[in-house]
Amino acid sequence: MTFDALTALLVIPAVSAAVLAILPGYRLTARLNVVAALLTFLTSLSLFVVQPTSGDYLLLDDLNKIFIVLTTFVAFTTSMFSASYIGHEIEIGRLTPNFLRFYHAMYQVLMFAMNLALTANNIGLMWVAIEMATLTTVLMVGIYRTHEALEAAWKYFILGSVGIALALFGTILIYMAAGPVIGEGLGAMVWTNLVQHAAKFDAPLLNVAFVFLLLGYGTKVGLAPLHAWLPDAHAEGPTPISAVLSGLLLNVALYALLRFKMLLALAPAAIAPGPLMVTMGLISCLFAAFMLYRRRDIKRLFAYSSIEHMGIIVFAFGMGGPLANFAGLLHMTMHSLTKSAIFYAVGHIAQVKGTQKIADLGGLTVTHPVLGWSLVAGVVAIAGLPPLGIFMSEFLVVSSTFAREPVLAVLLGLGILIALGGLFLRLSQVAFGAPRGPTGPAHASYVPLFAHLGIVACAGIYLPPALVSGFENVARLLG
C-alpha cells in the first residue's frame, strides 16, 4: 500500500496516540493533541485536490469524503475545546493527572478508529474499526471514576456490545450471500466487489442481514428503542466526549448503515430498506421529542435532542430520492456542527455553575452573558428556526416527504414542533430569569463555539455551489 493522503489519515492519529501515551504533563499533550487533529483535518481537505488510489483495504469515494472532512473538522475543534475544558477539570480537582495520563492518546485512538471505519473498503475491517471506537469511548466515558460514570460506561459497553454483535452477524450474512457469487476469501468482503455483484446475491440472506445490520448499527446511531446507553454516556462522561459522540460517532455508525442500504438497493429481489429506516427514524424522533419535557439534567436534555435529530436523518435517508437524501446529508452536517457547539457551551456552563442540574442554572444571560447567549443561539439553531442551517434541512425533509407521503410528513412535523417546545421550555429556565445556583469564573475557549455557530448561520443563508454539487452527487448515489 503506497503512502498517500488516505493512508496519512490513519497514520497521523495512530502515531500521535503512541507519542501521547508516553509523554508526561497535560499541557504539552493537550497542545500536541490539537496539532495532530489539525494535521488530520488538513490531510482530509487534500482529498479534494489529490485522488488517492483505492485498494482492497482502503476506499475513497464521494460519500466518505463528506464524512471524513466533517469528522476531522469537528475532531479538531473539539480538541481545542478539550484543552481548556479538561485543564479546568484538573484545576478544580475533579480529574487527577493519573486518570488523564492516556486521555489524549485515547482521543487520537478514537480519531484513528473513526477514520478507519470511514475509509475501510472491507466490511469486516469497518466493523472492527467501529468496535474499536466503541471500546475507546467506553474508557473515556468512565474517566471520572465516580459510581455514576462507571455505571454509564458499563451500560454503554453492554448495550454497545450487543449492538455491535448484531452488526457482526449481519456482516457475516453478507459474506455468506457474496461467497457463492464472488468466491470465499477476502474478495467477498471488499465493498467495491460487493456492489459489482450485488444483483446476483441470495435475496433472503440479504434481507435477514439488513435487519441485523439496522438493529446493530442502529444501536450505535442511537435510534429508539436501542438508545438507552446514549443519555447516560452524555451525562456522566467528559463534555468533549459528549461532543464527539453526538457530532461524530453517531455519524460513523450511520455511514455504515448507508453503505449496506446502497448494497440492498442494487439487489432487485431484496426488500426495500427504506420503510424500515423510515419507521425507526420516525419512532426515534417522536419518542425523543416527548422525552425532552422530562429531563432535569442539561446534558441528558441534549442527548435526547441527538436521538431526535438522528431519527430525522435516518428518516430522510429512508425516504430516499435525490431531494430527501440531499436533506439528510445537509441535516447530518448541520446537526454535527450545532450539537457539538451546544456541548461546548454546556461544558463551560457546567463548570462555572458546578452542576448540570437545570434547576440550578437559571439566569445565565445575566451572570455569564457570552455563554448564556451562545447557548440561546445554539438552541435556536438546533430547534430548526430560520434562517439557520437546520431550518433549511428540516424544511427540505418535510416538504419532500409531504409530496410523497403526507401522513408521514405530518407526523414528522409534529415531532419537530414538540421537540421545539421542549427545548424552549428548558432554555427559558436556564438562560433567563433570576440567577440561581453557584457561580464561578468562566475559563473557556470560545473559538470552536463561535466557529461552529458561524458556519451554521451562514449555511442557512448561503451554501457554496461546490458543496451543493457534491451533496447532489452523493444524494444520487444513495438512491
Coordinates of N, CA and C in Angstrom, one line a residue, residues 138 141-142 148-161 229:
V138 N -15.9 4.0 25.6 CA -16.3 3.4 26.9 C -15.3 3.8 28.0
V141 N -15.7 7.6 28.7 CA -16.9 8.0 29.4 C -16.7 7.7 30.9
G142 N -16.0 6.7 31.3 CA -15.8 6.3 32.7 C -14.6 7.0 33.4
E148 N -21.5 6.9 39.2 CA -22.4 7.1 38.1 C -21.7 7.0 36.7
A149 N -20.4 7.5 36.7 CA -19.6 7.4 35.5 C -19.3 6.0 35.1
L150 N -19.0 5.2 36.1 CA -18.6 3.8 35.8 C -19.9 3.0 35.4
E151 N -21.0 3.3 36.0 CA -22.3 2.7 35.6 C -22.7 3.0 34.2
A152 N -22.5 4.3 33.8 CA -22.8 4.7 32.5 C -21.8 4.1 31.5
A153 N -20.6 3.9 31.8 CA -19.6 3.3 30.9 C -19.9 1.8 30.8
W154 N -20.4 1.2 31.9 CA -20.7 -0.2 31.8 C -22.0 -0.5 31.0
K155 N -23.0 0.4 31.1 CA -24.2 0.3 30.3 C -23.8 0.5 28.9
Y156 N -23.0 1.5 28.6 CA -22.6 1.7 27.2 C -21.9 0.5 26.6
F157 N -21.0 -0.1 27.4 CA -20.3 -1.3 27.0 C -21.2 -2.4 26.7
I158 N -22.1 -2.7 27.6 CA -23.1 -3.8 27.4 C -23.9 -3.6 26.2
L159 N -24.6 -2.5 26.1 CA -25.6 -2.2 25.0 C -24.8 -2.0 23.7
G160 N -23.7 -1.4 23.8 CA -22.9 -1.2 22.5 C -22.4 -2.6 22.0
S161 N -22.0 -3.4 22.9 CA -21.5 -4.8 22.5 C -22.6 -5.6 21.9
W229 N -28.2 3.6 26.1 CA -26.8 3.9 26.5 C -26.5 5.4 26.4

